[in-house]
Each structure stands twice: as structure tokens, then as C-alpha cells.
mmCIF file of C-alpha atoms in Angstrom:
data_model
loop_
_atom_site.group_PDB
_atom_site.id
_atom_site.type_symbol
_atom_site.label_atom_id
_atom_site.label_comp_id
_atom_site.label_asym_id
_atom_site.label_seq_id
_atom_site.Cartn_x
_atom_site.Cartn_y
_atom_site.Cartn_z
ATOM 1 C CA UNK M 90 69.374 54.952 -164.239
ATOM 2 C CA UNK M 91 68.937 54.391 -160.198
ATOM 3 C CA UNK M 92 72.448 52.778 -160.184
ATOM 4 C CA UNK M 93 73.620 56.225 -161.846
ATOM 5 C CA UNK M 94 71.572 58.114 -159.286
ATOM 6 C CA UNK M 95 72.798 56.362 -156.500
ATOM 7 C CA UNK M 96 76.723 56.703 -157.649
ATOM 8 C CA UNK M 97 76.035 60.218 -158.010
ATOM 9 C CA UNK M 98 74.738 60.807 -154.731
ATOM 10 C CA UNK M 99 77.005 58.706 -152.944
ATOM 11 C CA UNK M 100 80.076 60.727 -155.057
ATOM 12 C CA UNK M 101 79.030 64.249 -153.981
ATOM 13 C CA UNK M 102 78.184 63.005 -149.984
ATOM 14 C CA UNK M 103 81.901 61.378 -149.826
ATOM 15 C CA UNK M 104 83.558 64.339 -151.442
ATOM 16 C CA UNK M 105 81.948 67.041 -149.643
ATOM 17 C CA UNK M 106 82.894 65.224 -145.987
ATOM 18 C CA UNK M 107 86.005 64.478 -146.937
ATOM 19 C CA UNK M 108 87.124 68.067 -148.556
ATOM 20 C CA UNK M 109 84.972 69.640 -145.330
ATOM 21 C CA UNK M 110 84.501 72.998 -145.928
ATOM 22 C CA UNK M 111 84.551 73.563 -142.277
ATOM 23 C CA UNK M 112 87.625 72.510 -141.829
ATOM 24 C CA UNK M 113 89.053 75.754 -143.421
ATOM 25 C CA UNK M 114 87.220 78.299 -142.169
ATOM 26 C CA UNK M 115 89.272 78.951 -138.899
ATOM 27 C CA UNK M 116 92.191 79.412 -141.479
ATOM 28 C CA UNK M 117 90.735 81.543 -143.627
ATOM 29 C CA UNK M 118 89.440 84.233 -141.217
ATOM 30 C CA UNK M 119 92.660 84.387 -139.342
ATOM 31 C CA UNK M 120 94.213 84.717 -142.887
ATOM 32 C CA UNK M 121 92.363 87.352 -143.888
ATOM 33 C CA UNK M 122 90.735 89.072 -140.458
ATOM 34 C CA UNK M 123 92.140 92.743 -141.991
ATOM 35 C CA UNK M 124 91.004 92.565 -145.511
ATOM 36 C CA UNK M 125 87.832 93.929 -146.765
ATOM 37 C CA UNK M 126 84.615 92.111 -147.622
ATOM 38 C CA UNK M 127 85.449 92.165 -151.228
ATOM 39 C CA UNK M 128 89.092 90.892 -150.518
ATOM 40 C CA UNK M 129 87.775 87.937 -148.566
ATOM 41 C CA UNK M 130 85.232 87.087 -151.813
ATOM 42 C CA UNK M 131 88.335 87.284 -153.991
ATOM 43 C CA UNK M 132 90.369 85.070 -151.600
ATOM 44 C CA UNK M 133 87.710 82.502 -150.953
ATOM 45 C CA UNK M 134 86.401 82.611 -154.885
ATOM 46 C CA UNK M 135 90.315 81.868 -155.859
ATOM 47 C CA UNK M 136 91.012 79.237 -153.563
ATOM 48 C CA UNK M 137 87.570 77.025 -154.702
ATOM 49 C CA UNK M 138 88.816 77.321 -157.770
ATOM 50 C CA UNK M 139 91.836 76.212 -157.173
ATOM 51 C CA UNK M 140 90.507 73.237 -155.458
ATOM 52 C CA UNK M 141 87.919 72.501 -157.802
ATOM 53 C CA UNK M 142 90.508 72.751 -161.005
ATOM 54 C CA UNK M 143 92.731 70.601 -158.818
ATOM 55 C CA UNK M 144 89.755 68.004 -158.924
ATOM 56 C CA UNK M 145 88.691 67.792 -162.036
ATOM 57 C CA UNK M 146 92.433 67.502 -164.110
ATOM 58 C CA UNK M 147 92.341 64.564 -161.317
ATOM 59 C CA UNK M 148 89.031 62.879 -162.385
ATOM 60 C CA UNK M 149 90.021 63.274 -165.930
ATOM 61 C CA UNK M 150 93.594 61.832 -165.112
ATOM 62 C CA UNK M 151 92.587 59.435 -162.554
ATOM 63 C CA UNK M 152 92.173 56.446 -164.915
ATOM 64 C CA UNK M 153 95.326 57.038 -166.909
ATOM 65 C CA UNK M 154 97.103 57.667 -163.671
ATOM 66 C CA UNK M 155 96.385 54.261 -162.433
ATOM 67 C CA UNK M 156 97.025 52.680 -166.254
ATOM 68 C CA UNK M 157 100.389 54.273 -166.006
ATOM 69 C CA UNK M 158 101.463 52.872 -162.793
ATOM 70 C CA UNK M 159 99.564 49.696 -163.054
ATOM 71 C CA UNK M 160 97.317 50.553 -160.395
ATOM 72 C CA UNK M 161 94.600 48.726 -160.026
ATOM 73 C CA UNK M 162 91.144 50.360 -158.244
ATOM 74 C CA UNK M 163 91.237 48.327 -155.891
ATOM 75 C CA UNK M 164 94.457 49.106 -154.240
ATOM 76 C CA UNK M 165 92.963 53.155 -154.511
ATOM 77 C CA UNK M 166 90.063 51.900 -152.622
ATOM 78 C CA UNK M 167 91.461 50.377 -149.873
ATOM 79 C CA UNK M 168 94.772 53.538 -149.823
ATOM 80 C CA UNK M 169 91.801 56.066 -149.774
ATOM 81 C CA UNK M 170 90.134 54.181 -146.786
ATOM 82 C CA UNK M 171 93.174 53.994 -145.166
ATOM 83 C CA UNK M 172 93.694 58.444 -145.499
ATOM 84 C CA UNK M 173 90.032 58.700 -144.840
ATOM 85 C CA UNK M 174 90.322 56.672 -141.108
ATOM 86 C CA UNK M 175 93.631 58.816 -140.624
ATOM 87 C CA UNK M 176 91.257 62.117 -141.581
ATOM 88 C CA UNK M 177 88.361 60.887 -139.278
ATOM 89 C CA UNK M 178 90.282 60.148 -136.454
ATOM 90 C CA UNK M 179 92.281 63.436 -136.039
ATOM 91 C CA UNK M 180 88.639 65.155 -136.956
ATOM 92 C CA UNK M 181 87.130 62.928 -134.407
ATOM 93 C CA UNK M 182 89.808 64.534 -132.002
ATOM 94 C CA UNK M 183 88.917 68.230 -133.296
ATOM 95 C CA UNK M 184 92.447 68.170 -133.964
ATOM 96 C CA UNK M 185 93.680 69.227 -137.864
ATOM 97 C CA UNK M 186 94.555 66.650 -140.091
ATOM 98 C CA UNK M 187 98.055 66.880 -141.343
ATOM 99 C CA UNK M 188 97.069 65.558 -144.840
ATOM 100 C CA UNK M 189 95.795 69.104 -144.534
ATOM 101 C CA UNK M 190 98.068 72.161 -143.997
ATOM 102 C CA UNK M 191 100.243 72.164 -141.030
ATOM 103 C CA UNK M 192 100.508 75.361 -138.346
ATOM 104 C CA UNK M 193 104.309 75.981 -140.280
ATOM 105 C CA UNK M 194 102.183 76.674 -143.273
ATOM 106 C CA UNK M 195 99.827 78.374 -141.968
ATOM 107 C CA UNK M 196 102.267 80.962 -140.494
ATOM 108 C CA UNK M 197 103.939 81.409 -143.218
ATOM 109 C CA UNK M 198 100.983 81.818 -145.565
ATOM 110 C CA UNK M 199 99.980 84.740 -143.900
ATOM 111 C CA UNK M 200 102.881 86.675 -144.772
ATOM 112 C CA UNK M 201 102.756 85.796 -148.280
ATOM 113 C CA UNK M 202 100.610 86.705 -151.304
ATOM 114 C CA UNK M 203 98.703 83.659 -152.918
ATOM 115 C CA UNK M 204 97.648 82.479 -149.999
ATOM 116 C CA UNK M 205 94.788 81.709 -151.878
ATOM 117 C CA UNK M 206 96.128 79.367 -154.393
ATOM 118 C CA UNK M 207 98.320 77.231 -151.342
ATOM 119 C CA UNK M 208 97.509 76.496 -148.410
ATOM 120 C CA UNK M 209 93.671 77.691 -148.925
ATOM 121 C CA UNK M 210 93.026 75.764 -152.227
ATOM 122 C CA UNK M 211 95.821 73.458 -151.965
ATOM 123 C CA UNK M 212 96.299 71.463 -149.753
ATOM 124 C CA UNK M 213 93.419 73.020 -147.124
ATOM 125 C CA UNK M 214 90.684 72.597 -149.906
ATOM 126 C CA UNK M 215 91.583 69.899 -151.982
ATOM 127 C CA UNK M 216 94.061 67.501 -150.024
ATOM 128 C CA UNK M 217 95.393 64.501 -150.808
ATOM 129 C CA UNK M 218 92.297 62.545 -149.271
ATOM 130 C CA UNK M 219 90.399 64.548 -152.015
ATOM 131 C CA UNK M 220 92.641 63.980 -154.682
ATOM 132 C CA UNK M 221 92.621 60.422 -153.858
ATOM 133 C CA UNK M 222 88.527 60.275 -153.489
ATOM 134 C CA UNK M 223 88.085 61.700 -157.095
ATOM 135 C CA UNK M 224 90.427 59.331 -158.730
ATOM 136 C CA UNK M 225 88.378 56.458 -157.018
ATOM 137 C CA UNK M 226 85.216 57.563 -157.927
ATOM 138 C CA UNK M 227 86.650 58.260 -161.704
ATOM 139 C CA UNK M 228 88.009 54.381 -161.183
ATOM 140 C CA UNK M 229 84.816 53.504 -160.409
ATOM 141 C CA UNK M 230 82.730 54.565 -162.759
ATOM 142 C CA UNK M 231 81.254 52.433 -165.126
ATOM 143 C CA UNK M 232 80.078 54.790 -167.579
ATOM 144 C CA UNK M 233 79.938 58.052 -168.789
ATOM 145 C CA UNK M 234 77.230 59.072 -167.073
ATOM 146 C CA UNK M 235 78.627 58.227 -163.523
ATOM 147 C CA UNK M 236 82.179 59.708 -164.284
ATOM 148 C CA UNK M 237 79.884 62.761 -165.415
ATOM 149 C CA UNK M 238 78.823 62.995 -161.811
ATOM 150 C CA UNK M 239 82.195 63.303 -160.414
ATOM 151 C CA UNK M 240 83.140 66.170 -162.140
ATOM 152 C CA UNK M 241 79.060 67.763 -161.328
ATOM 153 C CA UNK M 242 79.994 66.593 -157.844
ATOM 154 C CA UNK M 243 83.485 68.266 -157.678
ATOM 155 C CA UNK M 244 81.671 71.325 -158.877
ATOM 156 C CA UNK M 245 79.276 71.069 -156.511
ATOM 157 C CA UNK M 246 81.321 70.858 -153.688
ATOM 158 C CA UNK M 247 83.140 74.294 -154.737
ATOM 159 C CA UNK M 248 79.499 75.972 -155.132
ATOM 160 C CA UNK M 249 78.833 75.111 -151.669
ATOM 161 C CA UNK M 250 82.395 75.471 -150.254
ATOM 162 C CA UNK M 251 81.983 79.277 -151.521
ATOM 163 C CA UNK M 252 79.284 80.632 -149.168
ATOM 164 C CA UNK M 253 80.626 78.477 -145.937
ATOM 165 C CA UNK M 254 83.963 80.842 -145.848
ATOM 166 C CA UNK M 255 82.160 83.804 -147.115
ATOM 167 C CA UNK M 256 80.089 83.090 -144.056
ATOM 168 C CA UNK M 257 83.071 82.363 -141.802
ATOM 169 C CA UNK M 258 82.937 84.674 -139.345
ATOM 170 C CA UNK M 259 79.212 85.023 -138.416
ATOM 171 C CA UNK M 260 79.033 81.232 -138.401
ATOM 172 C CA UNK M 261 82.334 81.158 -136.337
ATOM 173 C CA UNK M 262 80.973 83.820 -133.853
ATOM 174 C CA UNK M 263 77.531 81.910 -133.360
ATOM 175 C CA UNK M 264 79.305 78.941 -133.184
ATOM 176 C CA UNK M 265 81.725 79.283 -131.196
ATOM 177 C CA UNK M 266 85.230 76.491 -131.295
ATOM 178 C CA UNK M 267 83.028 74.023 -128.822
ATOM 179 C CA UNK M 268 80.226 74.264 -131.602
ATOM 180 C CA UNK M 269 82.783 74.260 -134.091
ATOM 181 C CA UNK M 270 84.084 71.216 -132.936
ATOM 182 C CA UNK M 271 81.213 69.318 -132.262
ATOM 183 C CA UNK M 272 80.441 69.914 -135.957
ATOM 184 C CA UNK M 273 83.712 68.401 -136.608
ATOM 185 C CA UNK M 274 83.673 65.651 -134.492
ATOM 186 C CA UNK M 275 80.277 64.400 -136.204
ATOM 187 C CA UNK M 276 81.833 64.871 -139.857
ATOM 188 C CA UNK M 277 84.983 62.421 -138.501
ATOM 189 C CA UNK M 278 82.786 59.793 -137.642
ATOM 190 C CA UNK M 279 81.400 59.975 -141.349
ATOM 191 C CA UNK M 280 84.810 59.935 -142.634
ATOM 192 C CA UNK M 281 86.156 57.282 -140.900
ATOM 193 C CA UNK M 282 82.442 55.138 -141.446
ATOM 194 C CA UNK M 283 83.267 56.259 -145.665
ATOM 195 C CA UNK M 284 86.590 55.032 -144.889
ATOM 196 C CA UNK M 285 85.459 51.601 -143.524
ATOM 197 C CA UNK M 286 83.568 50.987 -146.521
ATOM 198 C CA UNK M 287 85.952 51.731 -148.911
ATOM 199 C CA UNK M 288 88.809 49.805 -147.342
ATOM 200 C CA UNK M 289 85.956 46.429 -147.277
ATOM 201 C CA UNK M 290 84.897 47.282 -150.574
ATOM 202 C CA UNK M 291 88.560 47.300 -151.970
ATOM 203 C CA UNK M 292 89.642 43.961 -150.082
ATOM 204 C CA UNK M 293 86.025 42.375 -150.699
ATOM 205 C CA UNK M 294 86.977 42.560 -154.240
ATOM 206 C CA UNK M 295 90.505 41.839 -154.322
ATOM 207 C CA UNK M 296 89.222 38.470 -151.915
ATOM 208 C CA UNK M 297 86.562 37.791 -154.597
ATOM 209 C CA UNK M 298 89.028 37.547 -157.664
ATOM 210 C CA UNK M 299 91.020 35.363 -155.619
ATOM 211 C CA UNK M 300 87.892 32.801 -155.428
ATOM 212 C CA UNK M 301 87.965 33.122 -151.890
ATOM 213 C CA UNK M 302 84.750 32.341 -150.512
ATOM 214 C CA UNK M 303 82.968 31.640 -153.225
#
């Protein structure tokens, strides 16, 4: 039961810092500064669950994903450490990650309709680092309890994801970018620590069943 608790915990804490719900919030005011209140709820409501969809069919693929290709968890452990140091460095620079959407996109999504769908839900929302953190966690999981949490942690993330744009532009204004960044900055050191771990966690294993050390 506490080994249950603490993969749940530790499923919803890496999710949430590495989808960052701050990270599209700049996006998704300029995207939608001249639409109504009730436009930017439809927007922002769409583009969760878009993300959040794009999560689960992963967690409930993830397994036969690596099956198919012969992947072993490992070898997801130590890629997804490898995206999440990428992540944390660029957020460690305030700079965007371009695992994320690029300015290209950006430009181009607002002059389109379904910008909520891409680049706001995909790849903004749920990027490849996300993608690639769910079908870990599914890898990990040991039994149906803990690969219960991912999907409660993937919906989690998209309850709390919801209110942060809706919220956009008053925490934006009080903010400010410095503040903004500062924020950002602090979430890229967590990234890149989460991506440490994994990438030792993933090798430490692969060492192990090599009898290295032992």
C-alpha cells in the first residue's frame, strides 16, 4: 500500500513539472487576447482535453508500444531522462523548449481555427517529454493499482492545468515575464533533477542485470 502511495505521488509530481502548465500560458493569451471570456474557457477546456486524451491512449498503449518494438523500460527510462535534461535546461534558460511548439507554429496557429487541438493541446500541453513520462510510468508499474494512478495522475494534471490558463492573464499581469521566469527557472531545475534520476535509475538497472557490481 505505501509503495502504491509513493508511485502515485511521485507519478503526478513528475508529470505535472514536466507538462508545466506555465509553460503555455504566454501562448495562450496571445492566442486568444480578442476572444471573450467564454471563448478562452472553450479554448483552454479543449486543449486539456486534448492533452489529457493524448495521455491516457499513451498509458494504455505504453506497454504494448514497447512489446511491439522490443523496448525494454529501461531504455524509456534513461530516453525520458535524456528529453527531461534537454526540457530543464532550456527552462533553466527561460527559453522555450523546442520539444514544445516552436515560434513558426505559434504564428501560424493564430491564424487558424483549432488552435486548440495543436499547438495548445498538442504539442504545448502534452509533448513528447509527456508522452514519453506516461509510457514510463505505465512501464513501471507493477500492478494495477499503480498503473491506476497514472491515468488519476494524467487526469489530475488536466484538472489543474484548466484554472492556470483560465487564470492567465491576471497571473501574467501580477507576475510579470521576470516573475514568470523565475517560476520557470525553478521548475527546470526539477526537471532536469527528475531527469537525473531517471537516466541513473534506467542505467542502474541495465548495470545490475549485467552483474556488474554485485
Amino acid at each position: 500500500m505505501q509503495d502504491d502511495l509513493a508511485f502515485a505521488v511521485i507519478a503526478f509530481t513528475s508529470l505535472l513539472v514536466v507538462y508545466n502548465p506555465l509553460s503555455a500560458m504566454p501562448m495562450f493569451v496571445s492566442l486568444t487576447a480578442d476572444d471573450s471570456p467564454r471563448q478562452r474557457f472553450a479554448t483552454a477546456s479543449l486543449g486539456v482535453l486534448t492533452s489529457v486524451v493524448v495521455m491516457v491512449v499513451f498509458t494504455f498503449a505504453g506497454f504494448a508500444i514497447l512489446r511491439f518494438f522490443g523496448i525494454t523500460t529501461e531504455a524509456f527510462q534513461i530516453t525520458a531522462g535524456v528529453i527531461f535534461f534537454g526540457i530543464g535546461s532550456d527552462m533553466l534558460s527561460a527559453r522555450r523548449s523546442r520539444v514544445k511548439t516552436t515560434r513558426r507554429e505559434q504564428d501560424e496557429a493564430a491564424g487558424r481555427e483549432g488552435l486548440a487541438i495543436i499547438p495548445l493541446g498538442l504539442p504545448t500541453l502534452a509533448g513528447p517529454g509527456t508522452i514519453v513520462t506516461v509510457i514510463t510510468l505505465a512501464g513501471q508499474a507493477v500492478n494495477p493499482v499503480q498503473l491506476a494512478s497514472v491515468y488519476a495522475a494524467a487526469l489530475l494534471v488536466g484538472a489543474v492545468t484548466l484554472p492556470c490558463l483560465m487564470l492567465a492573464p491576471a497571473l501574467l499581469g501580477a507576475l510579470g515575464r521576470t516573475g514568470l521566469n523565475v517560476v520557470t527557472r525553478l521548475m527546470g531545475l526539477l526537471v532536469m533533477v527528475v531527469g537525473v534520476q531517471l537516466a541513473i535509475n534506467g542505467v542502474s538497472t541495465v548495470v545490475a542485470s549485467w552483474g556488474i557490481g554485485g
